[in-house]
Coordinates of C-alpha atoms in Angstrom, one line a residue:
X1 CA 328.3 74.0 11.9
X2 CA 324.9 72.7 11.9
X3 CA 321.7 74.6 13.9
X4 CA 319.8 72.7 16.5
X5 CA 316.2 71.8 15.8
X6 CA 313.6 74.8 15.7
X7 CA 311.6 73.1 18.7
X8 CA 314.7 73.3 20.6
X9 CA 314.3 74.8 24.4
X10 CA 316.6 77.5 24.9
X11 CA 316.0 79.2 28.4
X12 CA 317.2 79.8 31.3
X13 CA 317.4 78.4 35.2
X14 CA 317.2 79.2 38.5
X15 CA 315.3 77.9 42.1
X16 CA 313.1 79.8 43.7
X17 CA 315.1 79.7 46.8
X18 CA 318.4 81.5 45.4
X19 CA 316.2 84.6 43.6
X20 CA 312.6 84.9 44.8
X21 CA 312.8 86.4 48.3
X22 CA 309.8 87.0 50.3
X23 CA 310.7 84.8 52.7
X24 CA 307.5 84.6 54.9
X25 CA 305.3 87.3 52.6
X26 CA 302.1 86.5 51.9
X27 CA 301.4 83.3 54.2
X28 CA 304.5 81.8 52.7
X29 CA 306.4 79.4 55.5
X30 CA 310.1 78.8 56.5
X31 CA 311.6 76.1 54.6
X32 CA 315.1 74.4 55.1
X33 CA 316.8 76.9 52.4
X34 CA 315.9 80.0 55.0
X35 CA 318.0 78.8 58.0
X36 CA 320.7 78.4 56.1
X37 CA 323.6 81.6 56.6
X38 CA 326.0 83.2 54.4
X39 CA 329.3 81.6 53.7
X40 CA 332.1 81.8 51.3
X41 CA 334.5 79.6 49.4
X42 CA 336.1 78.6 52.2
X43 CA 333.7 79.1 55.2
X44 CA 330.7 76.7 54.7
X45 CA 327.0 78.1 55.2
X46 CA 325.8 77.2 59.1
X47 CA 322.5 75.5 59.4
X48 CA 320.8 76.8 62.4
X49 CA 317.7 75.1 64.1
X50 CA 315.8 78.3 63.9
X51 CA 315.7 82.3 61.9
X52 CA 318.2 83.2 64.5
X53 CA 318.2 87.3 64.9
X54 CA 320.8 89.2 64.2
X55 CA 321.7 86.9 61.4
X56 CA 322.3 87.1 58.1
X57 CA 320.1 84.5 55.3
X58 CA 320.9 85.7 52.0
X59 CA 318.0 83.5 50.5
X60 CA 315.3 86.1 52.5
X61 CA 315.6 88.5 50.0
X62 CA 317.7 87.0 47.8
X63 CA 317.3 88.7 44.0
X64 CA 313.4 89.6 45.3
X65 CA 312.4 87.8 41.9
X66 CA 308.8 87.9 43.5
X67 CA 308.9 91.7 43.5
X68 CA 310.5 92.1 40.4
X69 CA 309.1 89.1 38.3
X70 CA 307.4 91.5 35.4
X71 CA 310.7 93.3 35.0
X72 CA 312.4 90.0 35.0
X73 CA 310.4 88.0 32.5
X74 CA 310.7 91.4 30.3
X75 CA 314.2 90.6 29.9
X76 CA 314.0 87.5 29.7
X77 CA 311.8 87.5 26.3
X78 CA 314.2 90.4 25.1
X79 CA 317.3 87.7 25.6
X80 CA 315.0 85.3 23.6
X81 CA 314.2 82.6 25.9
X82 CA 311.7 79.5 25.0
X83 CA 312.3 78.2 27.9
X84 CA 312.7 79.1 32.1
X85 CA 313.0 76.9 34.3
X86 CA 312.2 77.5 38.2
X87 CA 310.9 75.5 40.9
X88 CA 307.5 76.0 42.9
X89 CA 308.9 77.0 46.4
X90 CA 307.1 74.1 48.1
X91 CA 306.6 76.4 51.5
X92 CA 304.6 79.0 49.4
X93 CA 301.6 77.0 49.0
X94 CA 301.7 74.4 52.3
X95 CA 303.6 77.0 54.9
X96 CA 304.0 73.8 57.4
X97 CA 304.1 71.1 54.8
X98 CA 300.8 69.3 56.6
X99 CA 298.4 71.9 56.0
X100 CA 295.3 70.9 55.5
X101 CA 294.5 73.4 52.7
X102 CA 297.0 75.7 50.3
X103 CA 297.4 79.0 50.6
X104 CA 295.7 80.5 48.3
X105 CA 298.2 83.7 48.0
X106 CA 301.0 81.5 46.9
X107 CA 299.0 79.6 44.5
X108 CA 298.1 83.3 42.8
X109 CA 301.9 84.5 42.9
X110 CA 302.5 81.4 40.2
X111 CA 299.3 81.6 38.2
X112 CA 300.6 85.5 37.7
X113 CA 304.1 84.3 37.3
X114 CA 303.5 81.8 34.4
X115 CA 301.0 83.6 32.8
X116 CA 303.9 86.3 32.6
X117 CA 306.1 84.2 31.1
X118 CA 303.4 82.6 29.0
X119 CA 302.4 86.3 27.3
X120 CA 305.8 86.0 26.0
X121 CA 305.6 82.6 24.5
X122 CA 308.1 81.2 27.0
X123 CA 307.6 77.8 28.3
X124 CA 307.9 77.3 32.4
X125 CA 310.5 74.8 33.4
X126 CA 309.6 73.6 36.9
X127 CA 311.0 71.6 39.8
X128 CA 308.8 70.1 42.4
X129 CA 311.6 70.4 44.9
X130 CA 314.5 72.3 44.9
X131 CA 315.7 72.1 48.3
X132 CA 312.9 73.9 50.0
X133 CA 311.6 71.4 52.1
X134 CA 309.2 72.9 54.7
X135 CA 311.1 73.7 58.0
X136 CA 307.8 72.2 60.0
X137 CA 308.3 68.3 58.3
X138 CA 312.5 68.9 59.0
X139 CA 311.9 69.5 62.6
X140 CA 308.6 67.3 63.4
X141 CA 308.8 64.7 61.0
X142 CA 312.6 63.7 60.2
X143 CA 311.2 64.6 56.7
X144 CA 312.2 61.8 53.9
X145 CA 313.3 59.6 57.1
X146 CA 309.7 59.2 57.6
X147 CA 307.4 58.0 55.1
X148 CA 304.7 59.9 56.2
X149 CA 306.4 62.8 54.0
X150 CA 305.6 61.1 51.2
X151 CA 302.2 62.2 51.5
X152 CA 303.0 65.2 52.2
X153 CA 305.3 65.4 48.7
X154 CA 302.4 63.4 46.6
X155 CA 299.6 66.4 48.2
X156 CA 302.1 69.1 47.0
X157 CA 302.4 67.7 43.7
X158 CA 299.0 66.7 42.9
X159 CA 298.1 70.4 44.1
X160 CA 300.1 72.2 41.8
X161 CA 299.9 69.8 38.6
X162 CA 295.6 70.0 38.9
X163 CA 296.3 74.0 39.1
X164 CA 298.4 74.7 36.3
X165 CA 297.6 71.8 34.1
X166 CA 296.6 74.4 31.8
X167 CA 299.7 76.4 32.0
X168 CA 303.1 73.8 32.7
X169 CA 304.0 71.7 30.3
X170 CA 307.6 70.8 31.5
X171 CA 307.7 69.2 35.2
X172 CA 310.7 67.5 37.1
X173 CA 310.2 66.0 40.5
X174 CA 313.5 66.8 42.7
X175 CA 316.5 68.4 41.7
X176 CA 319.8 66.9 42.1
X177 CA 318.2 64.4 43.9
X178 CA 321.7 62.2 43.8
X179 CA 323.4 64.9 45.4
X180 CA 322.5 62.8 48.9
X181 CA 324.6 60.0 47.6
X182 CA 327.5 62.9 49.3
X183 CA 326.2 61.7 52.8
X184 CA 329.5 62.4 54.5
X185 CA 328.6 66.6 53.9
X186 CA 325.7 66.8 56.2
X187 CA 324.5 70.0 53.1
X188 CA 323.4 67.7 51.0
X189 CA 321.1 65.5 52.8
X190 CA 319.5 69.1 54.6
X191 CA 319.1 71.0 51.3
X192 CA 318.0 67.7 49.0
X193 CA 315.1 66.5 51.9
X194 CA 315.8 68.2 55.0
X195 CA 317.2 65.1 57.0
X196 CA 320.1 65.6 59.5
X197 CA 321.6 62.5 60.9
X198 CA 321.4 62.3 64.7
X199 CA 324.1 60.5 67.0
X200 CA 323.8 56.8 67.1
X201 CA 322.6 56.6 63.1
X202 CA 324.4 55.2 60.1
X203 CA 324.6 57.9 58.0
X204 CA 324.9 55.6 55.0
X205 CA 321.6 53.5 55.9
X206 CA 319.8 57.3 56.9
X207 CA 320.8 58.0 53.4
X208 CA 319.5 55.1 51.6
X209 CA 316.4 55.2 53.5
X210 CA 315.8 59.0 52.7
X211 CA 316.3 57.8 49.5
X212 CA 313.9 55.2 49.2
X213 CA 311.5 57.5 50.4
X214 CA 312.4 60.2 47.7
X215 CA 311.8 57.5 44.9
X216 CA 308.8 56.8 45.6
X217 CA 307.7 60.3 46.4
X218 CA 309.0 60.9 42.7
X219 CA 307.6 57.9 41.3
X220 CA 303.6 58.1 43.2
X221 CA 304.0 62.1 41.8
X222 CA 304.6 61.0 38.1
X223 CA 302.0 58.8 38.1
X224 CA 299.3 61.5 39.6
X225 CA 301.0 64.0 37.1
X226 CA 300.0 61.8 34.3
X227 CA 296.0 61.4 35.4
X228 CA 295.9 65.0 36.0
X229 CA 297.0 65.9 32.4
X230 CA 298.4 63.2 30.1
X231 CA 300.5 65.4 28.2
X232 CA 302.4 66.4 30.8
X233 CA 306.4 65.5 30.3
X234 CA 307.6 64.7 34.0
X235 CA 311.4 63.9 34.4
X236 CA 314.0 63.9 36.9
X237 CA 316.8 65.6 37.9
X238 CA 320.3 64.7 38.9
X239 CA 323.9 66.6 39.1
X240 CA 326.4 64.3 37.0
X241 CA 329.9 64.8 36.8
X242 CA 331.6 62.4 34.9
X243 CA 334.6 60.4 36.5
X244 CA 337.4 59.5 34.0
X245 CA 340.4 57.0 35.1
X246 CA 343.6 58.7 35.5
X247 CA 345.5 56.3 33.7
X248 CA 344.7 52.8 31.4
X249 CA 346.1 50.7 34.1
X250 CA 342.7 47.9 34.5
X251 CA 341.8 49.3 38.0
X252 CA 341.6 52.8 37.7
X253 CA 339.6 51.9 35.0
X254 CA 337.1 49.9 36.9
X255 CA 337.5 52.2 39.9
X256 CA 335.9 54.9 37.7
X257 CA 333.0 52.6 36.5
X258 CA 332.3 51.3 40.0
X259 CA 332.4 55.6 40.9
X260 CA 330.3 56.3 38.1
X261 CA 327.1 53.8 39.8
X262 CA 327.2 56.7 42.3
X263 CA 326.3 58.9 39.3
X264 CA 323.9 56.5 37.6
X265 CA 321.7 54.9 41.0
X266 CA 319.0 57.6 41.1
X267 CA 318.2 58.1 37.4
X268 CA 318.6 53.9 37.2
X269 CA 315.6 53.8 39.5
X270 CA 313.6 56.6 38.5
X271 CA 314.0 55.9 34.8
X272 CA 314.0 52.4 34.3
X273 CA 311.3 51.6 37.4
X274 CA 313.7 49.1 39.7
X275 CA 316.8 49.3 42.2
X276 CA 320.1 48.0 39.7
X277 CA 321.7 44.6 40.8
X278 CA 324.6 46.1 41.9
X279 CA 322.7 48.3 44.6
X280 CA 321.1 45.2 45.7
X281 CA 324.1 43.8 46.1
X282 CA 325.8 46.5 47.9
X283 CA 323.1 46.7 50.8
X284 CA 323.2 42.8 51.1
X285 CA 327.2 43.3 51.3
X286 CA 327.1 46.6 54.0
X287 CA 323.8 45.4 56.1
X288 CA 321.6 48.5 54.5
X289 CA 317.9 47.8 55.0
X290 CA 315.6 49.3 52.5
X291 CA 312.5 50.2 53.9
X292 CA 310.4 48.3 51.1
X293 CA 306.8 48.4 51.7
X294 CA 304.3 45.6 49.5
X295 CA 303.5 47.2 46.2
X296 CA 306.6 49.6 46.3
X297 CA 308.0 47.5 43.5
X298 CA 304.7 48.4 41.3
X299 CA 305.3 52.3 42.4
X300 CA 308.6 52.4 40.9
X301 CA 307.5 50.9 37.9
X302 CA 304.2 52.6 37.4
X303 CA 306.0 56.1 38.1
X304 CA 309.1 56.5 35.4
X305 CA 310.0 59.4 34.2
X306 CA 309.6 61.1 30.7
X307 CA 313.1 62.7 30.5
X308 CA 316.2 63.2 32.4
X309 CA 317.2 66.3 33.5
X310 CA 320.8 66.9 34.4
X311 CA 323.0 70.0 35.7
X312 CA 326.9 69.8 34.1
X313 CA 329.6 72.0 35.7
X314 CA 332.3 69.6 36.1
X315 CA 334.6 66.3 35.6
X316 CA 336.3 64.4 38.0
X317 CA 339.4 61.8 37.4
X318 CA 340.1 59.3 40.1
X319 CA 342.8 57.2 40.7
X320 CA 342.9 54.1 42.6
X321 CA 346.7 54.3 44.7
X322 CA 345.5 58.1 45.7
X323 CA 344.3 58.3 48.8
X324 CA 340.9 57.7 49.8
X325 CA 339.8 61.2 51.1
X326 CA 341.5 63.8 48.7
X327 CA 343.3 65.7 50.1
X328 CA 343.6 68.6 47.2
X329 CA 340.0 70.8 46.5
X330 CA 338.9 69.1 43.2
X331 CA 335.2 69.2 44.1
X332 CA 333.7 66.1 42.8
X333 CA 333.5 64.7 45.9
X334 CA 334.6 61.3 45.3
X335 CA 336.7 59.0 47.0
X336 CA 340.6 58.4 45.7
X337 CA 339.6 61.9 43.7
X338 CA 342.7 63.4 42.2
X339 CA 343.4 67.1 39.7
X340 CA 342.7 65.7 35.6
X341 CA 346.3 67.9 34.6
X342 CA 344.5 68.6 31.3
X343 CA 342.0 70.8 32.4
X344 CA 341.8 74.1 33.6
X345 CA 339.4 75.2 36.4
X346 CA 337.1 78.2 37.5
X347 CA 337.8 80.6 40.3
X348 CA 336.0 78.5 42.8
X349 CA 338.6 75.1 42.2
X350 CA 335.4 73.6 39.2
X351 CA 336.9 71.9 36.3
X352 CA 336.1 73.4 33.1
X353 CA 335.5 70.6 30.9
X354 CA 333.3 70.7 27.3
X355 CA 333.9 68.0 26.3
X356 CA 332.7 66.2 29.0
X357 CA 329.6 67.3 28.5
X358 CA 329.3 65.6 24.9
X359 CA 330.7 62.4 27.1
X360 CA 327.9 62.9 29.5
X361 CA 325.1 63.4 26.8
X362 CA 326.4 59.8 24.9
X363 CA 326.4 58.1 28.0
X364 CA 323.3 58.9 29.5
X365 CA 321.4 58.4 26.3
X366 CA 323.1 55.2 25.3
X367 CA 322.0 53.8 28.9
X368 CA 318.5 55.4 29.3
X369 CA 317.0 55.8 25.6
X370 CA 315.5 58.8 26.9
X371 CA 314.8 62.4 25.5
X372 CA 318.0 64.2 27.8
X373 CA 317.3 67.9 29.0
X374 CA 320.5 69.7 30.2
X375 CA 319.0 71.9 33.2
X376 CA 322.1 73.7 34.5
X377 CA 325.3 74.5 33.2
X378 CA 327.7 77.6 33.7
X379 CA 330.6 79.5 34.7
X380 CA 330.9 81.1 38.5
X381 CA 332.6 84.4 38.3
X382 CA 333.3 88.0 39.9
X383 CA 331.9 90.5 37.7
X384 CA 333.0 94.2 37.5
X385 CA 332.0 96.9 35.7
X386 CA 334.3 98.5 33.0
X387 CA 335.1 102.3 32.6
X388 CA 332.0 102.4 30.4
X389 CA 329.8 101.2 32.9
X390 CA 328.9 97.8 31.2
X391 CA 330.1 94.2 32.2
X392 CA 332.3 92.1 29.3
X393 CA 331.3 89.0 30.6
X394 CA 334.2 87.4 28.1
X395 CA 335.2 84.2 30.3
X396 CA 331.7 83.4 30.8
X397 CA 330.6 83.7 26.7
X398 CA 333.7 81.4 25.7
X399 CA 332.4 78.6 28.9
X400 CA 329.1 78.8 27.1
X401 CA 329.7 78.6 23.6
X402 CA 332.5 76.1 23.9
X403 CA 329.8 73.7 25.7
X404 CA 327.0 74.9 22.9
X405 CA 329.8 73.5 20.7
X406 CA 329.6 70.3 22.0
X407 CA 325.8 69.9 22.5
X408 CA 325.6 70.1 18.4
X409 CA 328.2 67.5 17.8
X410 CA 326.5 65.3 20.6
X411 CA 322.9 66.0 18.8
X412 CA 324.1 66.2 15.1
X413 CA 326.7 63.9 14.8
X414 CA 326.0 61.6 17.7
X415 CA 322.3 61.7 17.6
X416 CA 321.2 62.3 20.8
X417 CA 317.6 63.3 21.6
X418 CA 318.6 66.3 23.4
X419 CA 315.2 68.9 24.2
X420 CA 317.1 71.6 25.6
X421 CA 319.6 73.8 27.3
X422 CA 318.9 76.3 30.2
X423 CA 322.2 77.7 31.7
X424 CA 322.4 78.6 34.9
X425 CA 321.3 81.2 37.0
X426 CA 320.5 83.6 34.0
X427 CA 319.8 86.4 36.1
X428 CA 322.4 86.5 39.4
X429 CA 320.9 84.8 42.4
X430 CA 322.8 83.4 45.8
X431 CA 324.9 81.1 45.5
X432 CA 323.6 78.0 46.6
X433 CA 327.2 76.4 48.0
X434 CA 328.3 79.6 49.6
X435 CA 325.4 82.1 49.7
X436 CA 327.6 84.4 48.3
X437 CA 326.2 86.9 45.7
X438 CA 329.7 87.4 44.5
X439 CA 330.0 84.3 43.0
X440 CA 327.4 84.9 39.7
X441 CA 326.5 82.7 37.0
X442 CA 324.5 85.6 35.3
X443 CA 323.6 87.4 31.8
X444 CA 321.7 89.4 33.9
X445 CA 323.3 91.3 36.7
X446 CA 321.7 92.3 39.9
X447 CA 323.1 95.0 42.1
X448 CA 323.5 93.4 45.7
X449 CA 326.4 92.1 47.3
X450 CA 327.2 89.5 49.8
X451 CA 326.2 91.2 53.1
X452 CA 323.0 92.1 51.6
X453 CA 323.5 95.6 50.4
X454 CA 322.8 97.3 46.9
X455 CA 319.7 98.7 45.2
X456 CA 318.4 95.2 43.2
X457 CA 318.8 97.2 39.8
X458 CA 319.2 94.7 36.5
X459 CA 321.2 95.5 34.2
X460 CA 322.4 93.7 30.8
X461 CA 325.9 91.6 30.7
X462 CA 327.6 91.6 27.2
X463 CA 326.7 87.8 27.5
X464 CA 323.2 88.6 27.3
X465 CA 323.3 90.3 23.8
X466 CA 325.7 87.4 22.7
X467 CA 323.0 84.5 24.2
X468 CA 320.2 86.3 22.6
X469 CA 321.9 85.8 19.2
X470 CA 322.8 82.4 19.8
X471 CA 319.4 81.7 19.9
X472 CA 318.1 84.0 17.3
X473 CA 320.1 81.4 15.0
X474 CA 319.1 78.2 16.8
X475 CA 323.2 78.3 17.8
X476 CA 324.4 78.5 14.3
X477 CA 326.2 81.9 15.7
X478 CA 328.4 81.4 18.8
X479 CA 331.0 84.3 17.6

């Protein structure tokens, strides 16, 4: 089968909150990511108002990625990687989020970090935001609820774009930033922009407003990106997980497209510059106010995105006489969600669906006309060593390379602009649904387990020799 282009990214992803560590070293601050406990498949992580003692946060030491970031970027240009992509943990250079100046230490940890991975000709990756929104603008500011945030976000960005103009090529402004759309799991709005909803509020107009708020925080960021250095490529970020009808009957069909506008709102706005009809007439429909200020309109416009970035774990199938709140664990978290019979799933309930990603990758580019950059992808398993000491990682090479098949047919045969692929969580990190360890995405294993003990060795999965190949033949060889 055909190679992908030589220019191609292949890398690697994770967010500084999952591996880095360091929690408060070095000036850096609490953000919402470091009150958040451990938890396991089915025990959901506990968001407490404070670093409660005696507790356990897995994401305080995490992987220690900023002790062990030479050592890690070492194996990262022995697997081959063009491309990693991280995120700047937002606390590490304003500790309260309103500082009046950066600190300086945190600013220094990424020059040295970049220019590590930039001695071995691989290209940083990074996310504004990736749910570490400082604890200080959560508690004292309702964060996105207020737009006073915004600021906050826009001083952030333009800080780090005019420091490493020289060094970051590759920006995106939140990640997963639909994830919110999910209002009903009070996670999701806390990790994506560190809003709760208090008693008395409409969690559906807190949402939308939050949202708003986000947009415009992404759009006012582009636009300073862009000043700062015009070659910049700035994109977003969203999770997607395709919804498919269950059967041909005429409303499952449109149940699924009216499901999918959940999928499509955020990139709609942040790609094409405006809110979608639909939307529009959805908060006329439910009473949701926008908080619209004069010359919004021209923010959103003046402030699209280069790219879109997407993560891809999973499908979904829906059907419109099941009930409204599943009932079964199918994880797309859809209403009237129901089990796709032809698809098998991952330990953890996620479909495993390939093709879907090549559905994905057609959709998205027939709609936007936009370069596509898949940011996440990959398999969630319990790793053991063998006899012989090493890890055969089996399950996890056959998730990736049957998903590498697919890219190619979507780029070769279907012609999408596609700039590249960084699996996730290359090297293990926390689990960001469960804050288990157990749960890794890895071709790099780390030794520490999910009450925090072990000695943070790496060591090399099967599936990093294997990745290393596939990209040593620009994914001509997936045996």
């Amino acid at each position: 089968m055909a190679k992908l282009p030589k220019y191609f990214l292949w890398g690697g992803a994770i967010a500084a909150h999952q591996a880095e560590g360091g929690w408060d070293a070095d000036g850096k601050g609490p953000s919402v990511a470091d009150v958040m406990t451990a938890g396991e498949a089915n025990q959901p992580r506990e968001i407490t108002e404070t670093v409660e003692e005696g507790r356990y946060y897995p994401n305080h030491v995490a992987v220690d990625l900023y002790g062990h970031y030479k050592e890690d970027v070492a194996l990262f240009a022995e697997m081959g990687l063009k491309a990693f992509r991280t995120s700047i943990n937002w606390t590490r250079i304003f500790p309260n989020g309103d500082d009046a100046e950066p600190n300086e230490e945190g600013l220094q940890f990424y020059d040295d970090f970049f220019d590590e991975l930039l001695k071995y000709n691989i290209q940083p990756v990074i996310t504004l935001s990736h749910f570490e929104v400082p604890l200080n603008l959560a508690k004292n500011y309702g964060s996105f609820k207020n737009r006073r945030v915004v600021d906050f976000f826009v001083k952030f960005a333009e800080t780090v774009f005019e420091r490493y103009k020289n060094k970051v090529k590759y920006w995106m402004t939140f990640n997963e930033i639909n994830n919110m759309m999910d209002y009903s799991n009070p996670i999701f709005l806390w990790t994506n922009a560190g809003v709760t909803v208090e008693e008395g509020e409409d969690a559906k107009q807190v949402m939308y407003q939050v949202g708003h708020h986000t947009l415009i925080a992404s759009a006012l960021a582009v636009a300073a990106g862009k000043k700062i250095n015009p070659d910049f490529e700035i994109g977003a970020m969203v999770s997607h997980v395709p919804v498919y009808p269950k059967t041909g009957d005429p409303a499952n069909v449109f149940l699924a497209e009216e499901t999918m506008r959940m999928r499509y709102f955020f990139p709609d706005v942040q790609v094409r510059g405006y809110y979608p009809n639909h939307a529009l007439k959805e908060f006329a429909r439910d009473g949701i106010e926008i908080p619209f200020l004069d010359g919004d309109e021209e923010i959103l416009k003046n402030g699209k995105v280069d790219y879109l970035g997407f993560s891809y774990y999973m499908s979904t199938m829906v059907d419109k006489y099941a009930p409204l709140t599943p009932t079964n664990k199918v994880h797309g978290g859809v209403p009237h969600e129901v089990e796709n019979p032809y698809i098998e799933r991952s330990d953890w309930g996620w479909a495993i669906d390939p093709i879907g990603l090549r559905y994905t990758l057609n959709r998205f580019y027939d709609r936007y006309q936009v370069p596509l950059f898949i940011v996440e992808n990959g398999l969630g398993l319990v790793d053991e060593f063998d006899a012989d000491g090493q890890i055969y990682d089996q399950a996890r090479i056959a998730y990736l390379r049957d998903h590498i098949e697919q890219i190619k047919l979507a780029v070769n045969e279907d012609g999408v602009d596609l700039m590249g692929y960084t699996p996730w969580g290359v090297i293990d990190i926390v689990s960001f649904t469960t804050g288990e360890m157990k749960k890794r995405y890895g071709m790099i294993y780390v030794d520490r387990d999910n009450e925090g003990n072990g000695t943070l060795a790496r060591s090399k999965k099967e599936s990093f020799t294997w990745y290393r190949k596939v990209i040593d033949s620009d994914g001509e060889d997936l045996a």
